[in-house]
Coordinates of C-alpha atoms in Angstrom, one line a residue:
Chain A
M11 CA -123.5 49.1 58.4
T12 CA -125.2 48.3 61.7
Q13 CA -124.6 51.1 63.4
K14 CA -125.5 51.6 67.2
T15 CA -125.5 54.6 69.1
S16 CA -126.0 54.3 73.0
E17 CA -128.8 55.7 74.3
L18 CA -131.1 55.9 71.0
P19 CA -132.9 52.8 70.4
T20 CA -131.6 51.4 66.6
I21 CA -134.3 52.0 63.6
S22 CA -134.0 50.0 61.0
L23 CA -134.8 50.7 56.9
L24 CA -135.1 48.3 54.1
I25 CA -134.5 49.8 51.3
V26 CA -135.9 47.3 48.0
D27 CA -134.6 48.1 44.4
D28 CA -134.2 45.4 41.9
N29 CA -131.6 47.6 40.0
P30 CA -128.2 46.9 42.3
G31 CA -126.4 50.1 41.4
S32 CA -128.9 52.1 42.1
L33 CA -129.5 49.9 45.0
E34 CA -126.5 50.5 46.2
L35 CA -125.7 54.1 46.3
L36 CA -128.9 54.4 48.1
A37 CA -127.4 52.0 51.7
T38 CA -124.0 54.5 51.7
A39 CA -126.5 57.7 51.2
L40 CA -128.2 56.9 53.5
E41 CA -126.4 55.4 56.2
Q42 CA -126.5 57.3 59.7
P43 CA -125.2 56.6 63.5
G44 CA -129.1 54.7 65.4
L45 CA -130.0 53.8 61.4
Q46 CA -129.7 49.7 60.4
I47 CA -129.7 49.7 57.0
L48 CA -131.4 46.4 55.6
T49 CA -131.3 45.6 51.5
A50 CA -133.3 43.9 48.9
S51 CA -133.0 43.2 44.8
D52 CA -136.8 41.7 44.8
P53 CA -140.3 41.7 45.9
E54 CA -140.1 38.4 47.1
E55 CA -137.0 38.6 49.0
A56 CA -138.2 42.3 51.4
L57 CA -141.3 41.4 51.9
D58 CA -139.6 37.9 54.1
L59 CA -137.0 40.5 55.6
V60 CA -140.6 41.9 56.4
F61 CA -141.9 39.6 58.1
Q62 CA -138.4 38.3 59.9
E63 CA -136.9 41.9 60.4
H64 CA -139.4 44.4 61.5
P65 CA -138.4 46.7 59.6
Q66 CA -140.1 50.4 60.9
I67 CA -139.3 51.7 57.3
V68 CA -139.7 50.5 53.8
L69 CA -138.2 52.0 50.8
T70 CA -139.2 50.3 47.4
D71 CA -139.0 51.4 44.2
L72 CA -142.9 52.0 42.2
V73 CA -141.3 49.5 39.0
M74 CA -140.5 45.8 40.0
P75 CA -140.5 42.8 38.0
K76 CA -142.5 40.6 39.8
M77 CA -144.5 42.5 42.7
S78 CA -144.8 45.8 42.1
G79 CA -143.9 48.4 44.4
L80 CA -147.6 49.4 45.3
E81 CA -148.9 45.4 45.6
L82 CA -145.1 45.4 48.5
L83 CA -146.9 48.1 49.5
E84 CA -150.6 46.5 50.0
R85 CA -148.9 43.4 51.7
I86 CA -146.3 45.2 54.3
V87 CA -149.2 47.6 55.2
H88 CA -151.5 44.2 55.5
F89 CA -148.6 42.6 58.1
D90 CA -148.2 46.1 60.3
P91 CA -149.8 49.9 59.0
A92 CA -147.5 50.9 61.2
I93 CA -144.6 50.1 58.9
E94 CA -144.4 53.8 57.3
V95 CA -143.5 52.5 53.5
I96 CA -142.2 55.7 51.3
L97 CA -142.0 55.1 47.4
M98 CA -140.0 56.3 44.3
T99 CA -140.6 56.2 41.0
A100 CA -139.3 57.9 37.5
H101 CA -143.6 57.6 36.2
Y102 CA -144.7 60.1 38.8
S103 CA -148.2 61.0 38.3
T104 CA -150.9 62.8 40.3
E105 CA -153.6 59.7 40.1
S106 CA -150.7 56.9 41.2
A107 CA -149.5 59.7 44.1
V108 CA -153.5 58.8 45.3
E109 CA -153.1 55.6 44.4
A110 CA -150.4 54.8 47.1
I111 CA -151.3 57.1 49.5
R112 CA -154.9 56.3 50.1
K113 CA -152.8 52.2 49.5
G114 CA -150.8 54.1 53.2
A115 CA -147.8 54.6 51.6
S116 CA -146.4 57.5 53.9
D117 CA -144.8 59.1 51.8
Y118 CA -144.1 59.7 47.7
L119 CA -141.3 60.5 45.7
N120 CA -139.8 61.7 42.1
K121 CA -137.1 60.4 40.7
P122 CA -134.1 61.9 40.3
I123 CA -134.3 63.2 43.5
S124 CA -131.0 64.2 45.5
I125 CA -128.6 62.3 48.0
P126 CA -129.2 65.2 49.8
A127 CA -132.7 65.5 49.5
L128 CA -133.4 62.1 50.6
R129 CA -131.3 61.8 52.9
D130 CA -132.7 65.3 54.6
R131 CA -136.0 63.8 54.9
F132 CA -135.1 60.1 56.1
R133 CA -133.3 62.0 58.8
A134 CA -137.0 64.2 59.3
T135 CA -138.8 60.6 59.3
I136 CA -136.3 59.3 61.8
E137 CA -137.3 61.9 64.7
D138 CA -141.0 60.8 63.5
I139 CA -140.1 58.0 64.8
R140 CA -138.7 57.7 68.0
R141 CA -141.1 60.8 68.3
R142 CA -143.8 59.0 67.6
Q143 CA -142.4 56.2 69.8
K144 CA -141.1 58.7 72.6
A145 CA -145.3 59.8 72.6
L146 CA -146.2 56.0 72.9
E147 CA -144.3 56.0 76.4
L148 CA -145.8 58.9 77.7
Q149 CA -149.6 58.3 77.3
D150 CA -148.8 54.8 79.1
E151 CA -146.8 57.1 81.8
L152 CA -150.4 59.3 81.6
R153 CA -152.5 56.3 81.9
G154 CA -150.4 55.5 85.1
N155 CA -151.7 58.6 86.8
A156 CA -155.1 58.7 84.9
Q157 CA -156.6 55.8 86.6
F158 CA -158.9 56.1 90.2
E159 CA -159.3 52.9 91.6
R160 CA -159.3 51.1 88.1
I161 CA -161.8 53.5 86.0
I162 CA -160.0 55.4 83.9
G163 CA -160.0 58.8 82.9
N164 CA -158.2 62.0 82.5
S165 CA -161.3 64.2 81.7
P166 CA -162.4 66.8 83.3
A167 CA -165.7 65.0 84.1
M168 CA -164.1 62.3 85.2
W169 CA -161.7 64.9 87.5
E170 CA -164.9 65.7 88.8
L171 CA -166.3 62.5 89.3
F172 CA -163.3 61.3 90.9
S173 CA -163.1 63.8 93.6
R174 CA -166.9 63.2 94.5
I175 CA -166.3 59.8 95.1
R176 CA -163.8 60.7 96.9
R177 CA -165.6 62.7 99.0
I178 CA -168.4 61.0 99.4
A179 CA -166.6 58.0 100.1
P180 CA -166.2 58.5 103.9
H181 CA -169.7 59.5 105.2
F182 CA -172.2 58.2 102.3
R183 CA -175.4 56.1 103.8
T184 CA -177.2 56.3 100.4
V185 CA -175.7 58.3 96.8
L186 CA -177.6 56.8 93.4
I187 CA -175.3 56.8 90.6
T188 CA -177.4 58.2 87.8
G189 CA -175.7 57.2 84.0
P190 CA -176.0 56.2 80.4
T191 CA -175.6 52.7 80.2
G192 CA -172.2 51.7 80.7
S193 CA -170.7 54.4 81.1
G194 CA -169.6 52.6 84.4
K195 CA -172.2 52.7 87.1
E196 CA -170.6 49.4 88.7
M197 CA -167.5 50.2 89.0
V198 CA -168.5 53.8 90.1
A199 CA -170.2 52.0 93.4
Q200 CA -167.1 49.6 93.6
A201 CA -165.3 52.3 93.8
L202 CA -167.7 54.2 96.7
H203 CA -167.6 51.0 98.9
R204 CA -163.9 50.8 98.3
L205 CA -163.3 54.0 99.6
S206 CA -166.1 53.9 102.1
P207 CA -165.1 52.9 106.3
A208 CA -166.7 49.7 105.2
A209 CA -164.9 48.4 103.2
S210 CA -163.6 45.7 104.9
G211 CA -167.8 44.2 104.7
N212 CA -169.3 42.6 101.7
L213 CA -169.9 44.5 98.3
V214 CA -173.2 42.4 97.7
T215 CA -174.6 43.7 94.2
V216 CA -178.0 43.1 92.7
N217 CA -179.4 43.7 88.7
C218 CA -183.0 44.1 90.2
S219 CA -183.6 44.0 85.7
A220 CA -182.9 40.4 86.3
V221 CA -185.0 39.6 89.7
V222 CA -188.1 37.7 88.8
E223 CA -190.4 40.2 90.1
T224 CA -192.4 37.8 92.9
L225 CA -189.3 36.4 94.7
F226 CA -187.5 39.5 94.6
E227 CA -188.7 40.3 98.8
S228 CA -187.2 36.7 99.6
E229 CA -184.5 37.5 97.8
L230 CA -182.9 40.7 99.4
F231 CA -184.9 40.6 102.8
G232 CA -184.6 36.6 103.5
H233 CA -187.8 34.3 104.0
M234 CA -188.9 32.0 107.2
R235 CA -189.2 28.5 106.9
G236 CA -193.1 27.7 104.9
S237 CA -193.4 31.6 105.1
F238 CA -194.3 30.4 100.8
T239 CA -194.6 26.8 99.2
G240 CA -191.6 26.4 98.2
A241 CA -189.1 27.8 101.2
T242 CA -188.0 25.3 102.9
H243 CA -185.8 26.9 105.5
D244 CA -184.8 29.6 106.7
K245 CA -183.1 32.3 104.3
V246 CA -181.1 35.4 105.1
G247 CA -181.6 38.0 102.3
L248 CA -178.9 40.0 100.5
V249 CA -179.4 42.3 102.6
E250 CA -178.3 41.1 105.9
H251 CA -176.0 39.2 104.0
A252 CA -174.7 42.9 103.6
S253 CA -174.5 44.6 106.5
G254 CA -171.6 45.9 107.5
G255 CA -171.1 46.9 104.1
T256 CA -173.0 48.2 101.0
L257 CA -175.6 47.0 99.4
F258 CA -175.3 47.7 95.3
L259 CA -179.0 48.0 94.0
D260 CA -178.7 48.0 89.9
E261 CA -181.4 49.5 87.8
I262 CA -183.1 51.0 90.6
G263 CA -186.1 51.4 88.0
D264 CA -187.2 48.2 87.3
M265 CA -187.4 47.4 91.3
P266 CA -190.9 46.5 91.8
L267 CA -192.7 49.4 93.5
A268 CA -194.1 46.6 96.9
T269 CA -190.6 45.9 96.8
Q270 CA -189.4 49.6 97.2
A271 CA -191.6 50.8 99.8
K272 CA -189.9 48.0 102.7
L273 CA -186.5 49.0 101.1
L274 CA -187.2 52.6 102.4
R275 CA -187.8 51.0 105.6
T276 CA -185.1 48.9 105.9
I277 CA -182.6 52.8 104.7
Q278 CA -184.6 54.4 107.5
Y279 CA -184.5 52.2 110.3
Q280 CA -181.0 49.9 109.0
E281 CA -183.7 46.5 110.5
V282 CA -185.5 44.2 108.3
L283 CA -188.3 42.6 108.1
R284 CA -187.7 37.9 106.8
V285 CA -190.8 37.1 104.1
G286 CA -192.8 35.3 107.1
S287 CA -191.5 37.1 109.9
L288 CA -193.1 39.6 111.9
Q289 CA -189.3 40.3 114.6
P290 CA -187.2 43.2 112.5
R291 CA -183.5 42.6 112.4
K292 CA -180.8 45.0 113.0
V293 CA -178.6 45.7 109.9
N294 CA -176.6 48.0 109.2
V295 CA -176.1 48.7 105.0
R296 CA -175.4 51.4 103.3
V297 CA -176.8 51.6 100.4
V298 CA -175.5 52.7 96.5
A299 CA -178.3 52.8 94.0
A300 CA -177.6 52.9 90.6
T301 CA -179.8 53.8 87.1
H302 CA -180.0 55.1 83.4
R303 CA -183.5 56.2 83.2
D304 CA -185.0 59.3 84.5
L305 CA -186.5 58.0 87.7
R306 CA -188.3 61.8 88.8
A307 CA -190.3 60.6 85.4
M308 CA -190.9 57.2 86.5
I309 CA -192.3 59.4 89.2
R310 CA -194.9 61.0 86.9
E311 CA -196.0 57.5 85.8
G312 CA -196.6 56.0 88.8
K313 CA -193.5 54.1 88.6
F314 CA -191.3 55.2 90.7
R315 CA -192.1 55.9 94.7
E316 CA -191.3 59.7 95.5
D317 CA -189.9 59.4 99.3
L318 CA -187.5 56.3 98.2
Y319 CA -185.9 58.3 95.5
Y320 CA -185.3 61.9 97.7
R321 CA -183.6 59.1 100.0
L322 CA -181.4 58.0 97.4
A323 CA -181.0 61.2 95.4
M324 CA -179.5 63.6 99.3
V325 CA -176.8 62.6 96.7
E326 CA -175.9 61.5 93.7
L327 CA -173.7 61.3 91.9
R328 CA -174.0 61.5 87.3
V329 CA -171.9 59.9 85.6
P330 CA -170.3 61.2 81.8
A331 CA -172.0 59.3 79.1
L332 CA -167.9 59.0 76.6
A333 CA -169.6 61.1 74.2
E334 CA -168.9 63.9 76.4
R335 CA -165.1 62.4 77.3
K336 CA -164.0 62.0 73.9
E337 CA -160.6 62.8 75.3
D338 CA -160.7 59.7 76.9
L339 CA -160.9 57.5 74.2
P340 CA -157.0 57.3 73.3
L341 CA -156.4 55.9 77.6
L342 CA -158.8 54.1 77.2
T343 CA -158.1 52.7 74.1
R344 CA -155.0 51.6 75.1
H345 CA -156.7 50.7 78.6
F346 CA -158.3 47.6 76.5
I347 CA -156.4 47.0 73.5
E348 CA -154.1 45.6 76.3
K349 CA -156.3 43.8 78.5
F350 CA -157.6 42.3 75.2
S351 CA -153.6 41.1 73.7
Q352 CA -153.3 39.3 77.7
Q353 CA -157.1 37.8 77.0
F354 CA -156.1 36.1 73.0
D355 CA -152.5 35.7 73.9
K356 CA -151.5 38.6 71.1
R357 CA -149.0 40.8 70.7
I358 CA -151.1 43.9 69.5
R359 CA -148.9 47.2 70.1
G360 CA -152.1 49.6 68.7
I361 CA -153.8 51.0 67.0
T362 CA -153.4 53.1 63.1
P363 CA -154.0 57.3 63.9
R364 CA -156.7 56.7 60.9
A365 CA -158.7 53.4 63.4
A366 CA -157.5 55.9 66.2
I367 CA -160.1 59.3 63.9
T368 CA -162.6 56.1 63.1
L369 CA -163.2 55.7 66.4
G370 CA -163.5 58.9 67.0
R371 CA -166.3 60.3 64.8
Y372 CA -168.6 58.0 66.3
D373 CA -171.0 58.8 69.2
W374 CA -170.8 55.8 71.5
P375 CA -174.2 55.6 72.8
G376 CA -173.5 52.2 74.0
N377 CA -170.5 54.0 75.9
V378 CA -167.0 52.7 77.7
R379 CA -169.2 49.1 77.3
E380 CA -169.1 49.6 73.5
L381 CA -165.4 50.7 72.9
E382 CA -164.6 47.8 74.9
N383 CA -166.4 45.6 72.2
A384 CA -165.4 46.7 69.8
I385 CA -161.4 46.8 71.5
G386 CA -162.5 43.5 71.7
H387 CA -163.5 42.7 68.3
A388 CA -160.8 44.3 66.7
C389 CA -158.0 42.9 68.7
M390 CA -159.4 39.5 67.5
M391 CA -159.7 40.2 64.5
C392 CA -156.1 42.0 63.9
L393 CA -153.0 39.4 62.0
S394 CA -150.9 42.2 62.7
D395 CA -149.7 43.3 65.3
T396 CA -151.1 47.1 64.6
I397 CA -155.8 47.6 64.7
D398 CA -156.1 49.3 61.7
V399 CA -159.3 50.4 60.4
S400 CA -160.8 47.2 58.3
D401 CA -160.0 45.4 62.1
L402 CA -163.1 47.7 64.2
P403 CA -166.6 46.3 63.8
E404 CA -168.7 47.4 60.4
Y405 CA -170.7 49.3 61.9
L406 CA -167.5 51.8 63.1
R407 CA -166.5 52.2 59.2
S408 CA -168.3 54.8 56.5
P409 CA -169.9 53.4 54.4
E410 CA -167.0 53.9 51.8
Q411 CA -164.9 52.0 53.4
A412 CA -167.0 48.4 54.1
Q413 CA -167.0 49.5 50.6
S414 CA -163.5 48.7 50.1
E415 CA -163.2 46.0 52.8
I416 CA -165.4 43.8 51.0
A417 CA -163.7 44.3 47.7
R418 CA -160.7 43.6 49.5
A419 CA -161.9 39.9 50.3
V420 CA -163.4 38.8 48.1
T421 CA -159.7 39.4 46.1
D422 CA -158.4 38.0 49.7
K423 CA -160.0 34.6 49.3
V424 CA -159.7 34.2 45.7
T425 CA -155.5 33.5 46.7
V426 CA -156.1 31.8 50.1
P427 CA -155.2 28.6 49.9
D428 CA -158.2 25.9 50.1
S429 CA -156.9 24.5 53.6
E430 CA -157.3 27.8 55.3
S431 CA -159.6 28.8 54.3
A432 CA -161.9 27.4 56.4
A433 CA -160.5 29.3 59.3
P434 CA -161.6 32.6 58.2
A435 CA -165.5 31.5 57.9
S436 CA -165.3 30.3 62.2
L437 CA -164.0 33.2 63.1
L438 CA -166.0 35.4 61.7
E439 CA -169.0 33.4 63.3
S440 CA -167.8 33.1 66.7
T441 CA -167.4 36.9 66.4
E442 CA -170.6 37.2 65.4
R443 CA -171.7 35.2 67.8
Q444 CA -170.2 36.5 70.4
L445 CA -171.6 40.1 69.0
I446 CA -175.0 38.6 69.3
A447 CA -174.6 38.1 73.1
D448 CA -173.5 40.4 74.4
A449 CA -176.5 42.4 72.2
L450 CA -178.6 40.2 74.0
A451 CA -176.4 41.0 77.6
K452 CA -176.9 44.8 77.1
T453 CA -180.2 44.9 76.4
S454 CA -181.1 41.8 79.5
G455 CA -182.1 39.8 76.4
N456 CA -184.6 42.4 74.8
Q457 CA -184.5 41.1 71.1
S458 CA -186.2 43.9 69.6
E459 CA -183.4 46.4 71.2
A460 CA -180.8 44.1 71.1
A461 CA -181.3 43.6 67.3
R462 CA -181.6 48.0 66.9
L463 CA -178.1 47.7 68.0
L464 CA -176.7 45.6 65.9
R465 CA -178.4 47.1 63.0
I466 CA -180.1 44.1 62.0
G467 CA -184.0 42.9 61.6
R468 CA -185.3 41.0 64.6
D469 CA -186.2 38.2 61.9
A470 CA -182.5 38.4 61.1
L471 CA -181.8 38.1 64.8
R472 CA -183.9 35.6 66.0
Y473 CA -182.6 32.9 63.1
K474 CA -179.4 34.3 63.9
M475 CA -179.7 33.2 67.8
K476 CA -181.2 29.7 66.4
K477 CA -178.4 29.2 65.0
Y478 CA -176.1 29.9 67.2
G479 CA -177.7 27.9 70.4
L480 CA -178.6 31.4 72.1
I481 CA -183.2 30.7 72.4
G482 CA -184.2 29.8 75.7
S483 CA -180.8 32.0 76.5
R484 CA -183.7 34.8 78.0
S485 CA -185.2 34.8 81.5
N486 CA -188.8 36.1 80.3
Chain B
M26 CA -161.6 66.6 64.3
K27 CA -159.3 69.7 62.7
R28 CA -161.3 70.9 59.9
I29 CA -159.4 72.1 56.5
L30 CA -161.2 73.8 53.4
V31 CA -158.4 73.3 50.7
A32 CA -159.0 75.1 47.2
E33 CA -158.0 74.4 44.4
D34 CA -159.4 74.1 40.7
R35 CA -157.3 71.1 39.5
P36 CA -159.1 68.3 40.4
A37 CA -156.2 65.4 40.9
S38 CA -154.4 67.9 43.2
L39 CA -157.5 68.4 45.2
E40 CA -157.2 64.9 45.7
L41 CA -153.8 64.3 46.4
I42 CA -154.1 66.9 49.7
R43 CA -157.4 65.6 49.9
T44 CA -156.3 61.5 50.7
V45 CA -152.9 63.7 51.7
L46 CA -155.1 65.1 54.5
E47 CA -157.5 62.2 55.3
S48 CA -154.4 60.1 56.0
I49 CA -153.4 61.9 59.4
G50 CA -157.0 62.7 60.5
Y51 CA -158.3 65.9 59.4
E52 CA -161.0 66.9 58.2
V53 CA -161.2 68.0 54.7
I54 CA -164.0 70.2 53.4
E55 CA -163.2 71.8 49.1
A56 CA -164.0 74.1 47.0
A57 CA -163.7 74.2 43.6
D58 CA -162.6 78.6 43.2
G59 CA -162.5 81.0 45.4
Q60 CA -165.6 81.9 45.8
E61 CA -167.0 78.8 46.4
A62 CA -164.6 78.8 49.7
L63 CA -165.9 81.9 51.0
E64 CA -169.6 80.4 50.8
K65 CA -168.5 77.1 52.7
A66 CA -166.1 78.9 55.3
A67 CA -169.3 81.3 55.8
Y68 CA -170.8 78.2 57.4
T69 CA -168.7 76.5 59.1
S70 CA -165.8 76.5 61.7
I71 CA -162.4 75.8 59.6
D72 CA -158.3 75.2 61.1
L73 CA -157.1 75.9 58.7
F74 CA -157.4 77.1 54.8
L75 CA -155.1 75.7 52.1
L76 CA -155.8 78.3 48.7
D77 CA -154.4 77.8 45.3
L78 CA -152.9 81.1 44.1
Q79 CA -154.3 80.8 40.5
M80 CA -158.4 80.2 41.0
P81 CA -161.3 81.3 38.6
K82 CA -164.0 83.7 40.0
L83 CA -161.6 85.0 42.5
D84 CA -157.9 83.7 43.4
G85 CA -155.9 83.2 46.4
F86 CA -155.2 86.7 47.3
E87 CA -158.4 88.2 47.3
V88 CA -160.0 85.8 49.3
L89 CA -157.0 85.9 51.9
Q90 CA -158.2 89.7 52.0
Q91 CA -161.4 88.3 52.5
L92 CA -161.1 85.6 55.3
R93 CA -158.9 88.7 56.5
R94 CA -161.4 90.7 57.4
Q95 CA -163.2 88.5 59.3
S96 CA -162.5 88.7 62.4
R97 CA -163.3 84.4 63.9
F98 CA -160.3 83.6 60.5
Q99 CA -157.9 87.3 61.5
H100 CA -155.4 84.2 63.5
T101 CA -156.6 80.7 61.5
P102 CA -153.7 79.5 59.6
I103 CA -154.0 80.8 55.4
I104 CA -151.0 78.7 53.8
A105 CA -151.1 79.2 49.7
I106 CA -150.6 76.7 47.4
T107 CA -148.3 78.2 44.5
A108 CA -147.5 76.5 41.4
S109 CA -143.4 78.1 41.5
A110 CA -140.9 77.9 43.7
M111 CA -139.3 81.1 42.4
E112 CA -138.5 84.0 45.4
S113 CA -140.0 86.6 44.8
D114 CA -143.1 84.6 44.5
R115 CA -142.7 83.4 47.7
E116 CA -141.7 86.9 49.2
R117 CA -145.1 88.2 48.0
V118 CA -146.8 85.4 49.6
I119 CA -145.8 86.4 52.7
A120 CA -145.9 90.3 52.5
A121 CA -149.3 89.8 51.8
G122 CA -150.7 88.1 54.9
F123 CA -150.3 83.7 54.5
T124 CA -149.3 82.2 56.9
G125 CA -147.3 79.8 54.9
Y126 CA -147.2 78.4 51.4
I127 CA -147.2 75.2 49.6
T128 CA -145.8 74.4 46.4
K129 CA -146.6 71.6 43.6
P130 CA -146.0 69.6 43.1
V131 CA -147.0 68.4 46.6
D132 CA -144.7 67.2 49.1
I133 CA -146.5 65.1 50.5
R134 CA -143.9 65.1 53.5
F135 CA -144.2 68.5 54.0
L136 CA -147.5 68.6 53.4
R137 CA -148.0 66.4 56.6
S138 CA -145.5 68.1 58.9
E139 CA -146.4 71.6 58.1
M140 CA -150.5 70.7 58.9
E141 CA -149.2 68.6 61.6
R142 CA -147.2 71.5 62.8
L143 CA -150.2 74.8 62.7
L144 CA -152.9 72.9 64.4
K145 CA -150.7 71.0 67.3

């Protein structure tokens, strides 16, 4: 019963009814170009067909022996929430309609239903599906244009940033990048370097919060043999290494005051003094500094040099928080889904509207990096080819949804065969370990901050770090 | 996120409409009668109203009139929920200034596509 038109891709519909007469009637009535119709007279057979043929639409009767239409609905939604499931019943009630919609049905029909009405309805459903496919293609196209030097954004705030980067990159000597944690300051630094005349030189990145204070100057400016215990060779510092290119100083707010003075000298005179040497060496380096801190406040507290600040802040680029550009969420989400499905070798096509809404409701204090982690988590958890709310990290879901998830997990456990029951636990553990490691990385090992991010107590965090062997990864 | 105020005195219908609207990503503010609908509209921004015509205290027509008098709701879509599908009633609803209407029992598909069309 397959019919094809030349341009449009075929949409497939599975009809499930235990009454062979009405099954045939429906199949004949709904026949139309571009629609492939499959039929099943029993829910088990229907599920097999869903798994094998992956239809876009399923029309099923509510009351059937062996398995009810609602149970079939749940199994289909679990397999792929993007499948449109339409239930029909002669026992219509508002309460049962609510239950069906809540479980993910796209429509709930009262029988008897006239054939012309049903045909109209299906024509509209098919149009909807085609429109959605088109929108998805369009979004892909848009995303191609919405990238600037690997930074993704198509919002006014990002256009402004891109335009400033483009104008600044050819000429800058020093730039200060400000913006909250996880907003992508390092990517901006990379774009500045790539678009600068020094692009062929090195881009040397120094994370100032990760360098041990006593070694800072030797790391940055190099040292001479014998200048301190352990200095067995002459060493070229990172500034010299970046000469002819760009030096990126991330978290500049964490640089010790004494080093700040020497950095200023380097920027002003384009020369470095290796530790233990009196002979200045000429360098030619562009400096990009970044911070999520309020440097003016640090100046008032005497923790940051005012002269260095004014030198750096002559050109300032502010990277917006994700909350300021929520219109970029769909683009970013698709980008990360693509990235992680490749990484995990899964075929994940997208995200359900309600999961997208859940992402939109959240304020993203950890910005793009937090979104990346959340999508990574979802791609890991996702068993179908579409991410749904239940795949998202629990803290993103509303308490109500989280609750019903727990209920579902418990019922699922009852039906899971013993041989498989070990797998979900280890997946859960590896995800938990990953989240903890991410939180520690994000906070540079600060346990209190990591615990706050994870919304657990510090003691619970320590216990879990011990359990997963994450103790001792702190640098201080 | 777009916000829809639904005023409907029958809890079962209200629940169904809310479930359908939330499943496609709208935020729903509920009101059990016309008076409550006006009170809630007074301090929240609403992108679309769904008003049952027969409600206690204030019926849908009265709520419509009071909303249309406020400048901020002059162009907001206001949809009637009507129990009858009779032609004369439909005319009365449109003549009164409603943007459109849906009939009970609620057609889930129609409700969704109407909301998506009006809130695009």
